[in-house]
Amino acid sequence: MSRKYVMEFERPLIELEEQLVALRRIDLSDNPDLMIEVSALASEIDRLRIETYGHLTPWERVQVARHPDRPKVQDYLAAIFSDVIELHGDRLYGDDAAIVAALATLDGRRMVVLGHRKGSNTKENIKRNFGSPHPEGFRKAMRAMRLADKFGLPIVSFMDTKGAHPGIDAEERGQAWAIAESLALLSELHVPIVTVGIGEGGSGGALAIGMGDRLIMLENSYYSVISPEACASILYKDSARAADVAEPLKMTAGDLLDLGVSDETIPEPLGGAHQDPEAVFSAVSERISSAVGSLVVIDDDELVERRYKRHRAIGVFEEGA
Amino acid sequence: MSRKYVMEFERPLIELEEQLVALRRIDLSDNPDLMIEVSALASEIDRLRIETYGHLTPWERVQVARHPDRPKVQDYLAAIFSDVIELHGDRLYGDDAAIVAALATLDGRRMVVLGHRKGSNTKENIKRNFGSPHPEGFRKAMRAMRLADKFGLPIVSFMDTKGAHPGIDAEERGQAWAIAESLALLSELHVPIVTVGIGEGGSGGALAIGMGDRLIMLENSYYSVISPEACASILYKDSARAADVAEPLKMTAGDLLDLGVSDETIPEPLGGAHQDPEAVFSAVSERISSAVGSLVVIDDDELVERRYKRHRAIGVFEEGA
Amino acid sequence: MPIADWFKARDERRYTSIGGGSAQTDVPEGVWSKCDACKRTIYEGELVAANRVCPHCGHHFPLTAMQRIDLMADEGTFVEFDAGLTSVDPLQFCAVKPYADSLDAAQDKTGLNEAIITGRATIGGHDVVIAAMDFRFIGASMGSAVGEKVTRTLEAARAEKRAAVIVTASGGARMQEGILSLMQMAKTSSAVARLGSAGLPYISVLTDPTMGGVTASFAVLADVVFAEPAARIGFAGPLIIEQTIRQKLPRGFQSAESMLQHGMLDGVVPRDELASRVSLVLDYLALASQSGDAS
Amino acid sequence: MPIADWFKARDERRYTSIGGGSAQTDVPEGVWSKCDACKRTIYEGELVAANRVCPHCGHHFPLTAMQRIDLMADEGTFVEFDAGLTSVDPLQFCAVKPYADSLDAAQDKTGLNEAIITGRATIGGHDVVIAAMDFRFIGASMGSAVGEKVTRTLEAARAEKRAAVIVTASGGARMQEGILSLMQMAKTSSAVARLGSAGLPYISVLTDPTMGGVTASFAVLADVVFAEPAARIGFAGPLIIEQTIRQKLPRGFQSAESMLQHGMLDGVVPRDELASRVSLVLDYLALASQSGDAS
Ligand SMILES: [Zn+2]
Ligand SMILES: [Zn+2]
């Protein structure tokens, strides 16, 4: 059995858990003292589990958001949607595997699903560039957005990216242009747009398909103007100090709710969504249905107006003399 | 002095002209017989000039249309337009030098000018791919079309291409898609579109910026579904037999007028537009102004409707039982 | 057929080539076909049952326009438009042979009046207009008649608020009609644009081969574009490209799979899934456009 | 100044670095500047007369926001919007040093309240709203105040039927305001879209450097996009790209000239032609949009 992925902060807990497993393999029926010790260890582990996972720091949440076993857009598509037809290509240059666009059905409601698509394993991650889109990915998403708009299909967008790909070809094919145009387009669509932050929400590359009428964040997903590593690299000239900036950047689901940027937080199982994906699927499905349901009844123009006001209102500043 | 470009069919004439020039360099004052011969040669040349250029065959017109000294879109821009601001790029991939898009002013009227852009010399022709656009060229043109539509600027389009570039990269970036989208877009623009065939009009690559409300053809320009070489290559397995298919393809300005595809023909100086560019500039300028002037007064929606009907009506077929 | 009978009957069979391939290998006509791709023989009944997809290698044999419609439309729902609409020879075109003769020969060979069949039908219960091209008819090239039939079909979709489904196969524009056939690109593209402005869905299915002026007009302007496996799709023909660039084309160039990778298609769909896939897309687009559920 | 006096006065001069370059060579402040590009010295008066373009090599020195507006707007026509609108420190951000301190320092250094100046003016007689960014102010990064000022400016253009002209220079989003600054991309892009729907023209001029969230929002959404020569324009910073791809970047990467070649700009315009070029574009777009001549 391959060793499971261990996040740094959960290592002490995992090690104790492994010791407990080892101890329980031994027949202790003639050693009551040791049995008591094992029992104490089990209690200690229970306590430590709560301590470890019960109050995650922002940096720990970032690690949970990046956990390789964390459910990804393809898992949501498989688990909660039916009649899925993936749409491909930007009709211009390529079919970016880091973005998924699909016709999909949730609770009988036809919609367009967008998402950053990370791979489920290393090989797939290389193909999908670890979920970091090139311009053609955003342009594929834009094509799907226009299709949704034309045919009155609500859009549900799953945000999960470290960010738009920083590369020579991406810059030369207009990464900034693709993101900007996607934002302008999203602002004018006459259909509801619900975004779910399911993992990483890295900067403009996340926003480019994440701007909409409702933002729902999983408890351990993050959404930030800059990755904590890049921020630490700028401020401390040391990307290893990411943990130090994760808190001040206010990038957790809780921060976003406090700041009025997100609308709701979906709690995760103790330790993260990967500990009980089924529970997460069910909650996400229910919250999307509810959000879309509350938006489809709004008149088109009113919807666009509200979306404008929603983003118009974000920002804190002072009116001087 | 570099030798001037000679078209195959004018070679006998040019050779006689050169002989005449040589003879006239000789002092013939003491040789009246020879003087008479020279005079006869001059008359013969005049006769031959009319014979050579007066009734060009379709294949000869194709050669005139391709003459390297023939005025090109940049010559028209310089000669008859003012306040020219070239627009660049498709915002997607590149800036195709084989297509020009510009804000330009004719007789005080602001407009958008499009054109296939051949080079004025070999070096420039290589840069401009001999006026054969890649998809990014058509997409640049589309950007200019949308700009024209948004700001109510009439479009004048100069057609002069052997055709869209047939190449691996062009195919892979969606040559057919770019052309088709350009046609669909042109069909819906709410501004007048006047096209002038100034040289070659090769197939879909010409049509992609050539579809509009009025088609004006220079006398020796051509416009064809397929190049005569490619047609001969298919039918005779021999592209050298292009001359044999130029007539049946009905690709001359006169044919187009007869078929109802073009609206008017601008006569050229004897021998072709390159023999007296100024006269051609003046005629073209006048005809564009007149065409645009007659279109700008038409209501937007009516204009689109008429454009639809214009193309809707093209085609000859039989209704059977 | 018992194997002994098969050997016994062998000499009585006529052999012919199937599928338009260049390999002039002998194949039993009517009873046995030989696959262009894997060269294996296939019993005709098996081929028909598999919608003319090779059971050995998955190669998709060409279909006639009527076979296409049978494949896509709900049984018994197809009603043809403009069956009598035919090409004439507007340019009196004659090079090598008269266009009029080519038309006659194509009509004789196919029993069709033109290279496309159009009409009304339902697909998975959705009201559609449907068109399918027939490559046997002068390479399903688009002249005035094809352009007119496509345009009328798209106009009917708009008038009757139906979705449009077009299955393409074409060598491109019909050069024997000169500039008139080029203009069919403008005409059909305009009709697609109008249908789109009316908010009605259009799905196209590109089959082998879809080239030239058909690709560069109505074929690729659909809301959702599918293609059959290995279909050749492009603008310029491979020979012209090779002549221009003076190098060999890469393997798989202009294949449906390559065009998918280059972002030009929504999917490559095996023939036996086509009808259900198109029907499902119509569930999304046609229902939404009719009920206005979300807006 | 006679050469002898110059030598005499030399020791009295203070030397400082100009233009934000990394070379810490001494340059006489106020009187002489040293060009970052060609390293030659330029008499300050000459530099001012040339709009701070090096007369030796054409290098474009940075301009302040007010210098930008002076360069673009017709003289005496500029009326500022929201001069008192300033950033606060919504996240109480503190890493290395408090954001509040950075704001104070930037205000002290520049005499500005924020990294952008916005207002009403005319350009070549055309009514416009105009905005210019000031890189000295925390790298002209976009936080809530910049986003708000850009948005109000675009909204004013819409309300007053004016064209919008924005001169950008920015390191990107202002990370000290976290997600709030990311959301300014959505806010400003929405405002551009609205202006566009109203049929009003928007021209942007990208100057060195225009990066990150400013490039990826309002900067490139203009109807016509110009850039100054050699301006660095992009989304990701070159260091991040080098770290990601582990190779050196090609020469000229992310330069205005390279972005023009890659289809992203309408033109690279030398500073001394900028105002007249923008004015001429407005002749096309603003007049047309007001007179409705063609439609
Ligand atoms: Zn086979
Ligand atoms: Zn210099």
PDB file of C-alpha atoms in Angstrom, chain A residues 139 164-168 171-177 179-181 183-184 187-188 203-205 207 211 223-226 230-231 233-236 245 248-250 256 259 261 304-305 308 311-312 314-321, chain D residues 84-86 88 90-91 93-96 144 148 151-152 155 173 175 178-187 189-191 193-194 197 215-217 220-221 233-236 240-241 244-245 247 249-250 253-254 259 262 264-265:
ATOM      1  CA  ARG A 139     -11.352  31.673 -24.309  1.00  0.00           C
ATOM      2  CA  ALA A 164      -3.288  31.604 -14.736  1.00  0.00           C
ATOM      3  CA  HIS A 165      -0.167  29.972 -16.162  1.00  0.00           C
ATOM      4  CA  PRO A 166       2.865  32.263 -15.999  1.00  0.00           C
ATOM      5  CA  GLY A 167       4.739  31.380 -19.163  1.00  0.00           C
ATOM      6  CA  ILE A 168       6.170  32.840 -22.319  1.00  0.00           C
ATOM      7  CA  GLU A 171       1.889  35.962 -22.182  1.00  0.00           C
ATOM      8  CA  GLU A 172       2.409  36.089 -25.923  1.00  0.00           C
ATOM      9  CA  ARG A 173      -1.065  34.772 -26.623  1.00  0.00           C
ATOM     10  CA  GLY A 174      -2.513  37.465 -24.365  1.00  0.00           C
ATOM     11  CA  GLN A 175      -3.090  36.024 -20.907  1.00  0.00           C
ATOM     12  CA  ALA A 176      -4.072  39.451 -19.575  1.00  0.00           C
ATOM     13  CA  TRP A 177      -6.333  40.096 -22.545  1.00  0.00           C
ATOM     14  CA  ILE A 179      -8.761  37.387 -18.433  1.00  0.00           C
ATOM     15  CA  ALA A 180      -9.933  40.960 -18.943  1.00  0.00           C
ATOM     16  CA  GLU A 181     -12.282  39.975 -21.738  1.00  0.00           C
ATOM     17  CA  LEU A 183     -14.459  39.622 -16.838  1.00  0.00           C
ATOM     18  CA  ALA A 184     -16.137  42.076 -19.195  1.00  0.00           C
ATOM     19  CA  SER A 187     -20.432  41.263 -16.317  1.00  0.00           C
ATOM     20  CA  GLU A 188     -22.909  41.328 -19.181  1.00  0.00           C
ATOM     21  CA  SER A 203      -5.703  35.640  -8.454  1.00  0.00           C
ATOM     22  CA  GLY A 204      -6.909  36.747 -11.898  1.00  0.00           C
ATOM     23  CA  GLY A 205      -6.886  33.195 -13.215  1.00  0.00           C
ATOM     24  CA  LEU A 207     -11.517  35.411 -10.995  1.00  0.00           C
ATOM     25  CA  MET A 211     -16.932  36.424 -11.135  1.00  0.00           C
ATOM     26  CA  TYR A 223      -9.256  32.941  -2.753  1.00  0.00           C
ATOM     27  CA  SER A 224      -6.506  35.498  -2.934  1.00  0.00           C
ATOM     28  CA  VAL A 225      -5.113  38.362  -4.942  1.00  0.00           C
ATOM     29  CA  ILE A 226      -1.721  36.681  -4.858  1.00  0.00           C
ATOM     30  CA  ALA A 230       4.556  34.974  -4.318  1.00  0.00           C
ATOM     31  CA  CYS A 231       3.556  37.496  -1.678  1.00  0.00           C
ATOM     32  CA  SER A 233       8.712  36.254  -2.152  1.00  0.00           C
ATOM     33  CA  ILE A 234       8.005  39.950  -2.765  1.00  0.00           C
ATOM     34  CA  LEU A 235       7.816  41.085   0.855  1.00  0.00           C
ATOM     35  CA  TYR A 236      10.399  38.832   2.506  1.00  0.00           C
ATOM     36  CA  VAL A 245       1.483  36.165   4.864  1.00  0.00           C
ATOM     37  CA  PRO A 248      -2.625  39.049   6.717  1.00  0.00           C
ATOM     38  CA  LEU A 249      -3.798  38.404   3.137  1.00  0.00           C
ATOM     39  CA  LYS A 250      -7.230  37.396   4.499  1.00  0.00           C
ATOM     40  CA  LEU A 256     -14.105  36.354   2.459  1.00  0.00           C
ATOM     41  CA  LEU A 259     -15.290  41.010   3.877  1.00  0.00           C
ATOM     42  CA  VAL A 261     -16.895  39.066  -0.989  1.00  0.00           C
ATOM     43  CA  VAL A 304     -27.137  42.115 -14.800  1.00  0.00           C
ATOM     44  CA  GLU A 305     -27.821  45.273 -12.824  1.00  0.00           C
ATOM     45  CA  TYR A 308     -22.889  45.238 -11.555  1.00  0.00           C
ATOM     46  CA  HIS A 311     -18.940  44.249  -7.749  1.00  0.00           C
ATOM     47  CA  ARG A 312     -19.378  48.003  -7.787  1.00  0.00           C
ATOM     48  CA  ILE A 314     -16.579  46.066  -3.241  1.00  0.00           C
ATOM     49  CA  GLY A 315     -13.741  48.182  -1.897  1.00  0.00           C
ATOM     50  CA  VAL A 316     -12.956  50.217   1.178  1.00  0.00           C
ATOM     51  CA  PHE A 317     -11.685  53.779   0.892  1.00  0.00           C
ATOM     52  CA  GLU A 318     -12.095  57.232   2.291  1.00  0.00           C
ATOM     53  CA  GLU A 319     -13.679  60.281   0.705  1.00  0.00           C
ATOM     54  CA  GLY A 320     -11.403  63.188   1.512  1.00  0.00           C
ATOM     55  CA  ALA A 321     -11.894  66.895   1.295  1.00  0.00           C
TER      56      ALA A 321
ATOM     57  CA  GLY D  84      -9.525  63.534  -1.841  1.00  0.00           C
ATOM     58  CA  LEU D  85     -10.370  59.888  -2.354  1.00  0.00           C
ATOM     59  CA  THR D  86      -7.766  57.846  -0.536  1.00  0.00           C
ATOM     60  CA  VAL D  88      -7.540  53.053   3.917  1.00  0.00           C
ATOM     61  CA  PRO D  90      -9.122  47.567   5.328  1.00  0.00           C
ATOM     62  CA  LEU D  91      -7.225  44.405   6.286  1.00  0.00           C
ATOM     63  CA  PHE D  93      -2.284  44.513   6.668  1.00  0.00           C
ATOM     64  CA  CYS D  94       1.114  44.137   8.218  1.00  0.00           C
ATOM     65  CA  ALA D  95       3.953  42.060   6.809  1.00  0.00           C
ATOM     66  CA  VAL D  96       7.471  43.460   6.976  1.00  0.00           C
ATOM     67  CA  SER D 144      -9.921  49.894  -3.586  1.00  0.00           C
ATOM     68  CA  GLU D 148     -13.110  53.162  -7.309  1.00  0.00           C
ATOM     69  CA  THR D 151     -14.890  53.054 -12.064  1.00  0.00           C
ATOM     70  CA  ARG D 152     -16.263  56.498 -11.232  1.00  0.00           C
ATOM     71  CA  GLU D 155     -19.266  55.950 -15.089  1.00  0.00           C
ATOM     72  CA  ALA D 173      -3.119  44.591  -7.886  1.00  0.00           C
ATOM     73  CA  MET D 175      -1.705  42.913  -2.481  1.00  0.00           C
ATOM     74  CA  GLY D 178      -5.987  41.285  -0.478  1.00  0.00           C
ATOM     75  CA  ILE D 179      -9.119  40.019  -2.176  1.00  0.00           C
ATOM     76  CA  LEU D 180     -10.573  43.527  -2.205  1.00  0.00           C
ATOM     77  CA  SER D 181      -7.957  44.591  -4.700  1.00  0.00           C
ATOM     78  CA  LEU D 182      -8.537  41.476  -6.844  1.00  0.00           C
ATOM     79  CA  MET D 183     -12.200  42.421  -6.997  1.00  0.00           C
ATOM     80  CA  GLN D 184     -11.307  45.820  -8.456  1.00  0.00           C
ATOM     81  CA  MET D 185     -10.526  43.901 -11.657  1.00  0.00           C
ATOM     82  CA  ALA D 186     -14.135  42.730 -11.784  1.00  0.00           C
ATOM     83  CA  LYS D 187     -15.415  46.179 -10.870  1.00  0.00           C
ATOM     84  CA  SER D 189     -13.971  45.581 -16.177  1.00  0.00           C
ATOM     85  CA  SER D 190     -17.715  45.799 -15.553  1.00  0.00           C
ATOM     86  CA  ALA D 191     -17.548  49.566 -15.879  1.00  0.00           C
ATOM     87  CA  ALA D 193     -18.268  46.875 -20.490  1.00  0.00           C
ATOM     88  CA  ARG D 194     -21.048  49.302 -19.588  1.00  0.00           C
ATOM     89  CA  SER D 197     -22.573  49.042 -24.389  1.00  0.00           C
ATOM     90  CA  THR D 215      -3.381  44.794 -17.610  1.00  0.00           C
ATOM     91  CA  ALA D 216      -5.875  41.993 -17.028  1.00  0.00           C
ATOM     92  CA  SER D 217      -8.776  44.359 -16.523  1.00  0.00           C
ATOM     93  CA  VAL D 220      -6.594  46.272 -22.367  1.00  0.00           C
ATOM     94  CA  LEU D 221     -10.365  46.464 -22.741  1.00  0.00           C
ATOM     95  CA  ILE D 233       3.360  44.983 -20.691  1.00  0.00           C
ATOM     96  CA  GLY D 234       2.128  41.670 -19.390  1.00  0.00           C
ATOM     97  CA  PHE D 235       0.236  39.681 -16.837  1.00  0.00           C
ATOM     98  CA  ALA D 236       2.784  37.633 -14.901  1.00  0.00           C
ATOM     99  CA  ILE D 240       7.730  34.551 -11.678  1.00  0.00           C
ATOM    100  CA  ILE D 241       7.818  33.328 -15.263  1.00  0.00           C
ATOM    101  CA  THR D 244       8.135  28.701 -13.338  1.00  0.00           C
ATOM    102  CA  ILE D 245       9.636  27.742 -16.656  1.00  0.00           C
ATOM    103  CA  GLN D 247      14.685  29.345 -18.490  1.00  0.00           C
ATOM    104  CA  LEU D 249      13.224  34.996 -21.107  1.00  0.00           C
ATOM    105  CA  PRO D 250      13.790  35.977 -24.726  1.00  0.00           C
ATOM    106  CA  PHE D 253       9.768  39.644 -24.118  1.00  0.00           C
ATOM    107  CA  GLN D 254       6.730  41.581 -22.845  1.00  0.00           C
ATOM    108  CA  MET D 259       3.091  42.618 -27.768  1.00  0.00           C
ATOM    109  CA  HIS D 262       1.703  39.249 -31.040  1.00  0.00           C
ATOM    110  CA  MET D 264      -2.199  42.676 -28.571  1.00  0.00           C
ATOM    111  CA  LEU D 265      -1.845  46.375 -29.374  1.00  0.00           C
TER     112      LEU D 265
END
